[in-house]
Coordinates of C-alpha atoms and ligand atoms in Angstrom, one line a residue:
M297 CA 98.8 98.2 119.8
A298 CA 96.5 95.6 118.7
T299 CA 93.4 97.4 119.9
A300 CA 90.9 99.1 117.7
L301 CA 91.0 100.5 114.2
D302 CA 90.3 104.2 114.4
I303 CA 89.4 105.1 110.9
A304 CA 89.5 108.8 110.1
K305 CA 88.0 110.4 107.0
H306 CA 89.6 110.3 103.6
N307 CA 92.9 112.0 102.8
T308 CA 92.2 115.1 100.8
N309 CA 95.9 115.5 100.1
A310 CA 96.1 112.2 98.4
A311 CA 97.6 112.1 95.0
P312 CA 95.2 111.0 92.3
V313 CA 95.3 107.4 91.3
S314 CA 94.3 106.3 87.9
V315 CA 91.9 103.4 88.1
S316 CA 89.7 102.2 85.3
D317 CA 85.9 102.5 85.6
S318 CA 85.6 98.8 85.1
A319 CA 87.9 98.2 88.1
R320 CA 85.8 100.5 90.2
A321 CA 82.6 98.8 89.1
A322 CA 84.1 95.4 90.0
A323 CA 85.1 96.8 93.4
R324 CA 81.6 98.1 93.9
D325 CA 80.2 94.8 93.0
A326 CA 82.4 93.2 95.7
L327 CA 80.7 95.3 98.3
S328 CA 77.5 93.4 98.0
R329 CA 79.0 90.0 97.4
D330 CA 79.3 87.6 100.3
A331 CA 82.7 86.4 99.2
L332 CA 84.2 83.5 100.9
S333 CA 87.3 84.0 103.0
I334 CA 90.1 82.7 100.9
E335 CA 93.8 82.3 101.4
K336 CA 96.4 82.4 98.7
K337 CA 100.1 82.7 98.2
A338 CA 101.5 85.9 96.7
E339 CA 104.9 86.1 95.1
F340 CA 107.3 88.9 95.6
T341 CA 111.0 88.9 95.0
V342 CA 113.2 89.3 98.1
A343 CA 116.5 91.1 98.1
A344 CA 119.4 89.1 96.7
A345 CA 122.1 88.2 99.2
G346 CA 124.3 91.2 99.8
Q347 CA 122.0 93.7 98.1
S348 CA 119.8 95.9 100.3
S349 CA 116.5 97.3 99.2
L350 CA 116.0 101.0 99.0
V351 CA 112.3 100.7 99.7
G352 CA 111.2 102.3 102.9
L353 CA 114.3 104.4 103.4
T354 CA 114.2 108.0 104.5
R355 CA 115.7 110.8 102.4
D356 CA 118.9 110.9 104.5
E357 CA 119.2 107.1 104.2
L358 CA 118.8 107.3 100.4
K359 CA 121.4 110.0 100.3
D360 CA 123.9 107.8 102.2
K361 CA 123.2 104.9 99.7
L362 CA 123.9 107.2 96.8
A363 CA 127.1 108.5 98.4
A364 CA 128.2 104.9 99.0
I365 CA 128.1 104.2 95.2
G366 CA 130.0 107.4 94.4
V367 CA 127.3 109.8 93.5
P368 CA 128.9 113.3 93.9
E369 CA 127.5 115.3 96.8
R370 CA 126.3 118.2 94.6
E371 CA 124.0 115.7 92.8
Q372 CA 122.7 113.8 95.7
K373 CA 119.7 115.9 96.6
M374 CA 118.4 115.9 93.1
R375 CA 119.0 112.1 92.8
V376 CA 117.2 111.5 96.0
A377 CA 114.2 113.5 94.7
Q378 CA 114.2 111.3 91.6
L379 CA 114.4 108.0 93.6
W380 CA 111.7 109.3 96.0
H381 CA 109.3 110.0 93.1
W382 CA 109.8 106.6 91.6
I383 CA 109.8 104.6 94.8
Y384 CA 107.1 106.4 96.7
F385 CA 104.9 108.1 94.1
R386 CA 105.0 105.6 91.3
G387 CA 105.7 102.4 93.2
A388 CA 108.6 101.4 90.9
K389 CA 109.8 97.8 91.2
D390 CA 112.7 98.0 88.8
F391 CA 115.4 100.7 88.4
D392 CA 114.8 100.5 84.6
E393 CA 111.5 102.2 85.1
M394 CA 113.3 105.3 86.2
T395 CA 113.5 106.9 82.8
N396 CA 114.8 110.3 84.0
V397 CA 117.8 108.6 85.7
G398 CA 120.7 108.1 83.4
K399 CA 121.6 104.6 82.3
P400 CA 125.0 104.5 84.1
L401 CA 123.5 105.5 87.4
R402 CA 120.6 103.0 86.9
A403 CA 123.2 100.3 86.3
A404 CA 125.2 101.3 89.4
L405 CA 122.0 101.3 91.5
K406 CA 121.1 97.9 90.1
D407 CA 124.5 96.5 91.0
A408 CA 124.4 97.7 94.5
Y409 CA 120.7 97.7 95.5
T410 CA 117.2 96.4 94.9
L411 CA 113.7 97.7 95.1
A412 CA 112.5 94.5 96.7
R413 CA 109.6 94.5 99.1
P414 CA 109.3 92.3 102.1
Q415 CA 107.8 88.9 101.2
V416 CA 104.1 88.3 101.3
V417 CA 103.9 84.8 102.8
S418 CA 100.2 84.7 102.7
E419 CA 97.1 86.8 102.1
Q420 CA 93.7 86.2 103.6
V421 CA 90.6 87.9 102.4
S422 CA 87.7 88.2 104.7
K423 CA 84.1 88.0 103.4
D424 CA 83.8 91.7 104.5
G425 CA 86.7 92.6 102.2
T426 CA 89.3 93.0 105.0
R427 CA 92.7 91.7 103.9
K428 CA 95.4 90.3 106.2
W429 CA 98.9 89.8 105.1
L430 CA 101.6 87.7 106.8
I431 CA 104.7 89.6 105.8
R432 CA 108.3 88.3 106.1
M433 CA 110.9 90.9 106.5
A434 CA 114.2 90.6 104.7
S435 CA 116.8 88.4 106.4
T436 CA 119.3 90.3 108.5
G437 CA 122.0 87.6 108.4
P438 CA 122.7 84.0 107.4
L439 CA 120.9 82.5 110.3
D440 CA 117.8 84.8 110.0
K441 CA 114.9 83.5 108.0
G442 CA 113.2 86.9 108.4
A443 CA 110.9 88.2 111.1
E444 CA 107.2 87.9 110.4
I445 CA 104.5 90.4 111.1
E446 CA 100.9 90.9 110.2
C447 CA 99.4 93.9 108.5
V448 CA 95.6 94.4 107.9
Y449 CA 93.7 96.4 105.3
I450 CA 90.2 97.5 106.2
P451 CA 88.4 99.0 103.2
E452 CA 85.2 101.0 103.4
T453 CA 83.4 102.9 100.6
D454 CA 85.0 106.2 101.4
R455 CA 88.3 105.3 102.9
G456 CA 90.8 102.5 103.3
T457 CA 92.7 102.0 106.5
L458 CA 95.9 100.1 106.9
C459 CA 96.7 98.8 110.4
V460 CA 100.5 98.4 110.6
S461 CA 102.8 96.8 113.1
S462 CA 105.7 98.5 114.9
Q463 CA 107.3 95.5 116.6
V464 CA 107.6 91.8 116.0
G465 CA 105.6 90.6 119.0
C466 CA 105.2 92.8 122.1
T467 CA 106.8 93.1 125.5
L468 CA 103.5 94.1 127.1
T469 CA 101.0 91.6 128.2
C470 CA 97.6 93.2 128.0
S471 CA 95.4 90.4 129.1
F472 CA 92.7 90.9 126.5
C473 CA 95.1 91.0 123.6
H474 CA 96.2 88.0 121.5
T475 CA 99.4 89.7 120.4
G476 CA 100.3 90.1 124.0
T477 CA 100.8 86.4 124.3
Q478 CA 103.6 86.5 121.8
R479 CA 107.0 87.6 123.1
L480 CA 108.9 90.5 121.6
V481 CA 111.3 89.4 118.9
R482 CA 112.6 92.8 117.9
N483 CA 111.6 96.3 116.9
L484 CA 110.8 96.9 113.2
T485 CA 113.1 99.4 111.4
S486 CA 111.5 102.5 110.0
A487 CA 111.9 101.1 106.5
E488 CA 110.1 97.9 107.6
I489 CA 107.2 100.0 108.9
V490 CA 107.0 102.0 105.6
A491 CA 107.3 98.8 103.6
Q492 CA 104.0 97.6 105.0
L493 CA 102.2 100.4 103.1
I494 CA 104.2 99.6 100.0
V495 CA 103.3 96.0 100.1
A496 CA 99.6 96.9 100.7
R497 CA 99.6 99.2 97.8
D498 CA 101.2 96.6 95.6
C499 CA 98.6 94.0 96.6
I500 CA 95.5 96.2 96.1
G501 CA 96.8 98.1 93.0
D502 CA 97.0 101.5 94.8
W503 CA 99.6 103.0 92.4
P504 CA 99.1 105.3 89.4
D505 CA 97.9 103.2 86.5
A506 CA 97.5 100.0 88.6
T507 CA 94.3 98.3 89.2
P508 CA 93.0 96.3 92.2
P509 CA 92.7 92.5 92.0
E510 CA 89.5 91.3 90.4
G511 CA 86.6 91.5 92.8
A512 CA 88.6 93.4 95.5
F513 CA 86.7 95.6 97.9
V514 CA 88.3 99.0 97.7
P515 CA 87.0 102.6 98.3
T516 CA 84.9 103.8 95.5
D517 CA 85.1 107.5 96.0
G518 CA 87.9 108.1 93.5
G519 CA 90.7 108.6 96.1
R520 CA 93.4 106.4 97.3
F521 CA 92.7 102.9 98.4
V522 CA 94.9 103.4 101.5
S523 CA 93.9 106.8 102.9
N524 CA 94.6 106.2 106.6
I525 CA 97.2 104.5 108.7
V526 CA 96.8 103.2 112.2
F527 CA 99.6 102.0 114.4
M528 CA 97.5 99.4 116.0
G529 CA 99.0 96.2 114.8
M530 CA 101.6 94.2 116.6
G531 CA 103.7 96.0 119.3
E532 CA 103.8 99.1 121.3
P533 CA 104.7 102.0 118.9
L534 CA 106.1 104.1 121.7
Y535 CA 108.6 101.5 122.6
N536 CA 110.0 102.0 119.1
T537 CA 109.6 105.7 118.9
D538 CA 112.7 106.6 116.8
N539 CA 111.7 104.3 114.0
V540 CA 108.0 105.1 114.2
V541 CA 108.7 108.9 114.0
A542 CA 111.1 108.3 111.1
A543 CA 108.6 106.1 109.3
I544 CA 105.9 108.7 109.7
S545 CA 108.1 111.3 108.0
V546 CA 108.3 109.0 104.9
L547 CA 104.6 108.1 105.0
S548 CA 103.5 111.7 105.2
D549 CA 105.9 113.2 102.7
N550 CA 103.9 115.1 100.1
E551 CA 106.2 114.3 97.2
G552 CA 105.8 110.6 97.8
L553 CA 103.3 108.5 99.8
G554 CA 101.6 111.8 100.9
L555 CA 99.4 110.6 103.8
S556 CA 98.1 113.5 105.9
R557 CA 99.4 113.3 109.5
R558 CA 95.8 113.8 110.5
R559 CA 95.1 110.5 108.9
I560 CA 97.8 108.7 110.8
T561 CA 96.9 107.5 114.3
V562 CA 99.4 106.1 116.8
S563 CA 97.9 104.1 119.5
T564 CA 99.7 103.6 122.8
S565 CA 99.0 101.5 125.8
G566 CA 100.3 104.5 127.8
V567 CA 104.1 105.0 127.5
V568 CA 103.8 108.3 129.2
P569 CA 107.4 109.6 128.7
Q570 CA 107.2 109.3 124.9
M571 CA 103.8 110.9 124.3
E572 CA 104.9 114.5 124.2
R573 CA 107.7 113.6 121.8
L574 CA 105.3 111.8 119.5
G575 CA 103.1 114.9 119.3
A576 CA 106.0 117.3 118.9
E577 CA 108.0 115.3 116.3
A578 CA 105.4 113.3 114.4
N579 CA 102.3 115.5 114.9
T580 CA 99.9 112.6 114.4
M581 CA 96.6 111.7 116.0
L582 CA 96.8 109.9 119.3
A583 CA 94.8 107.0 120.5
I584 CA 95.0 105.6 124.0
S585 CA 94.3 102.0 124.9
L586 CA 92.5 102.8 128.1
H587 CA 90.0 99.9 128.7
A588 CA 89.6 100.5 132.5
V589 CA 88.7 103.4 134.7
R590 CA 90.2 102.1 137.9
D591 CA 93.9 101.5 138.5
D592 CA 93.4 98.1 140.1
L593 CA 91.6 96.8 137.0
R594 CA 93.8 98.6 134.5
D595 CA 96.8 97.1 136.2
V596 CA 95.5 93.7 135.1
L597 CA 94.1 94.6 131.6
V598 CA 96.9 96.9 130.6
P599 CA 99.8 96.1 132.9
I600 CA 101.9 99.1 131.9
N601 CA 99.5 100.9 134.2
R602 CA 101.5 99.7 137.1
K603 CA 104.3 102.0 135.8
Y604 CA 102.3 104.9 134.6
D605 CA 98.9 105.0 136.2
I606 CA 95.7 106.5 134.9
A607 CA 96.3 109.9 136.5
Q608 CA 99.7 110.2 134.9
L609 CA 98.4 109.0 131.6
L610 CA 95.6 111.5 131.5
D611 CA 98.0 114.3 132.5
A612 CA 100.1 113.4 129.5
C613 CA 97.0 113.4 127.3
R614 CA 96.2 116.9 128.5
A615 CA 99.7 118.0 127.5
Y616 CA 99.7 116.3 124.1
P617 CA 101.0 118.9 121.6
G618 CA 98.3 120.2 119.2
L619 CA 95.4 118.8 121.2
S620 CA 92.2 120.7 120.4
N621 CA 88.6 120.0 119.6
A622 CA 89.6 119.5 116.0
R623 CA 92.3 117.0 117.1
R624 CA 90.8 114.9 119.7
I625 CA 92.4 112.0 121.4
T626 CA 90.7 108.7 120.8
F627 CA 90.2 106.5 123.9
E628 CA 89.8 102.8 123.1
Y629 CA 87.6 100.9 125.5
V630 CA 87.2 97.1 124.9
M631 CA 83.9 95.9 126.3
L632 CA 84.4 92.9 128.6
K633 CA 81.4 91.2 130.0
G634 CA 81.1 91.8 133.8
V635 CA 84.6 93.3 134.0
N636 CA 84.6 96.9 132.9
D637 CA 81.1 97.4 131.4
S638 CA 78.9 98.7 134.3
D639 CA 77.0 102.0 134.4
A640 CA 79.3 103.1 137.1
D641 CA 82.3 102.4 134.8
A642 CA 80.7 104.5 132.1
R643 CA 80.1 107.4 134.5
E644 CA 83.6 107.2 135.8
L645 CA 85.0 107.3 132.3
V646 CA 83.1 110.5 131.6
R647 CA 84.4 112.0 134.8
L648 CA 88.0 111.1 134.1
L649 CA 88.0 112.5 130.6
K650 CA 86.5 115.8 131.6
G651 CA 88.4 118.7 129.9
I652 CA 90.1 116.5 127.4
P653 CA 89.0 116.8 123.8
A654 CA 88.2 113.2 123.3
K655 CA 86.4 110.5 121.3
I656 CA 85.6 107.2 122.9
N657 CA 85.7 104.0 120.8
L658 CA 83.8 101.2 122.3
I659 CA 85.1 97.9 121.0
P660 CA 83.2 94.7 121.3
F661 CA 85.7 92.2 122.5
N662 CA 86.9 89.7 119.8
P663 CA 87.5 86.4 121.4
W664 CA 90.6 84.4 120.5
P665 CA 91.6 80.9 121.3
G666 CA 92.5 80.7 125.0
S667 CA 91.2 84.2 125.9
K668 CA 89.5 84.4 129.3
Y669 CA 87.1 87.2 128.6
E670 CA 83.7 87.4 126.9
C671 CA 82.2 90.2 125.0
S672 CA 79.6 92.3 126.8
D673 CA 76.0 91.8 125.8
W674 CA 74.8 94.1 123.1
E675 CA 72.3 95.8 125.4
R676 CA 75.0 96.5 127.9
I677 CA 77.2 98.0 125.2
E678 CA 74.3 100.2 124.1
R679 CA 73.6 101.3 127.6
F680 CA 77.3 102.1 128.2
S681 CA 77.4 104.0 125.0
E682 CA 74.3 106.0 125.9
I683 CA 75.8 107.2 129.2
V684 CA 79.0 108.3 127.4
F685 CA 77.0 109.9 124.6
R686 CA 74.7 111.9 126.9
A687 CA 77.8 113.3 128.6
G688 CA 78.7 114.9 125.2
Y689 CA 81.2 112.4 123.8
A690 CA 81.0 110.7 120.5
S691 CA 81.1 107.0 121.4
P692 CA 80.9 104.9 118.2
V693 CA 80.8 101.2 118.7
R694 CA 83.3 99.6 116.4
T695 CA 81.9 97.1 113.9
P696 CA 84.3 94.1 114.2
R697 CA 86.0 93.6 110.9
G698 CA 87.8 90.5 109.5
R699 CA 86.6 88.2 112.3
D700 CA 86.7 85.2 110.0
I701 CA 90.4 85.7 109.4
L702 CA 91.4 86.6 113.0
A703 CA 92.2 90.1 111.8
A704 CA 90.0 92.1 114.1
C705 CA 91.2 94.1 117.1
G706 CA 93.4 92.3 119.5
Q707 CA 93.7 89.2 117.3
L708 CA 96.9 89.9 115.4
K709 CA 99.4 87.2 115.9
S710 CA 101.9 86.0 113.4
E711 CA 103.3 82.6 112.6
T712 CA 106.3 83.7 114.7
E713 CA 104.4 82.3 117.6
K714 CA 104.8 78.8 116.2
L715 CA 108.5 79.2 116.3
R716 CA 108.6 79.7 120.1
A717 CA 109.1 76.1 121.0
R718 CA 112.0 75.9 118.5
A719 CA 113.4 79.1 120.0
R720 CA 113.4 77.7 123.5
M721 CA 115.1 74.5 122.2
M722 CA 117.8 76.5 120.5
A723 CA 118.4 78.7 123.4
E724 CA 118.9 75.6 125.5
Q725 CA 121.4 74.4 123.0
G726 CA 123.2 77.8 123.1
I727 CA 122.1 78.9 119.7
G728 CA 121.3 82.6 119.4
A729 CA 117.8 83.9 118.7
E730 CA 118.8 84.8 115.2
G731 CA 118.9 81.1 114.5
V732 CA 115.3 80.7 115.2
Y733 CA 114.2 81.9 111.8
A734 CA 116.8 80.0 109.9
V735 CA 115.3 76.7 110.8
G736 CA 111.8 77.4 111.8
N737 CA 109.4 76.8 109.0
G738 CA 106.1 77.8 110.5
E739 CA 105.6 74.2 111.6
Ligands
SF4_914 S1 99.9 93.5 124.4 FE1 99.0 95.5 124.7 S2 100.6 96.9 123.8 FE2 101.0 94.8 123.1 S3 100.0 94.7 121.1 FE3 98.5 93.9 122.6 S4 97.3 95.7 123.3 FE4 99.1 96.5 122.2

């Protein structure tokens, strides 16, 4: 869901991170600096051919990996706990860092596996401190160059939010969304979803004893630099529910990455049949990409509405497990000039949401090349917000972030797009889709 970035408060369960005072001072300085947007290359190792990375795996998957190299069953649970600590709490990049793991096992792990992260192809830093990474996942075969996705970090003084992707591209075609113009390549695995947080923490120095890059804007409240996760990047998370739920189990594990499930928000365009499962199994916060209060308009803006209309969607919201005033659903509403921004729309929105513990995020539309919509005028947004607010709903208007690097809501779109033409050509020649990435070079 490339919609809005709902940024909850800071994670009180977060493990402490040791960061020097000078680094924090530098970070504070960056708050006031009008830094230029820059782009730079980052270097990370990628898994050697034949070796798979353990980074991002669930406990069960790690257990299987240990079994595969002959670790006796009676030891596996303890060994998984050791690996878990080193990978997810300390951010280890080398098995030799694992000082409480015996040398023979370290050697065996090294022979069979890596701790490689997905490759950071490029990093862009907005003048407001927002960072966008183009991340290339490990190759899945000889003809696969690796799928590319984008991941965005939005720092504030008291929290840091990471917007992650759940799919490469998207099957849905929400007409206001840039990502929606890119066809689906594939679902991300749970490990690939988790790895986005690992990469982000590497890049901003969010591990014990690490420091952020010089001049980086990171939260200055003494907590973690990444305190919140929103599934609002590329793709529809509830079209990849298995992997999203598995990834959330890793992200929220208190012995590792330790993000509170209340600080993880999954945003859906309205995949009604999967909503209850998300609440029951992942127990995260829910956001709905609503954007219209009439079915005829939502059919156009969010075409999945033709399958699950507004009434069905709101019924599923009312039944969302754990829903309460303390766990309200966020309804995202992008403000489109002359399309969905009238007083009548605002009043209908209030009527529709009656009885649902809700928060409404009004999102000024972020134009992208080729988009057919304009952002509502500021006075209109204020008027709309006032009607909603007077009805008793919090209705914050999102400050667009990262506009200069196309990282704001609805603007995510990876270099994969540039490979489309090549994909078509190869399909015509009878070459499988996996070949696209072997030859495409972001041209
Ligand atoms: S097209 Fe719709 S579902 Fe897909 S990423 Fe964009 S807003 Fe989300």
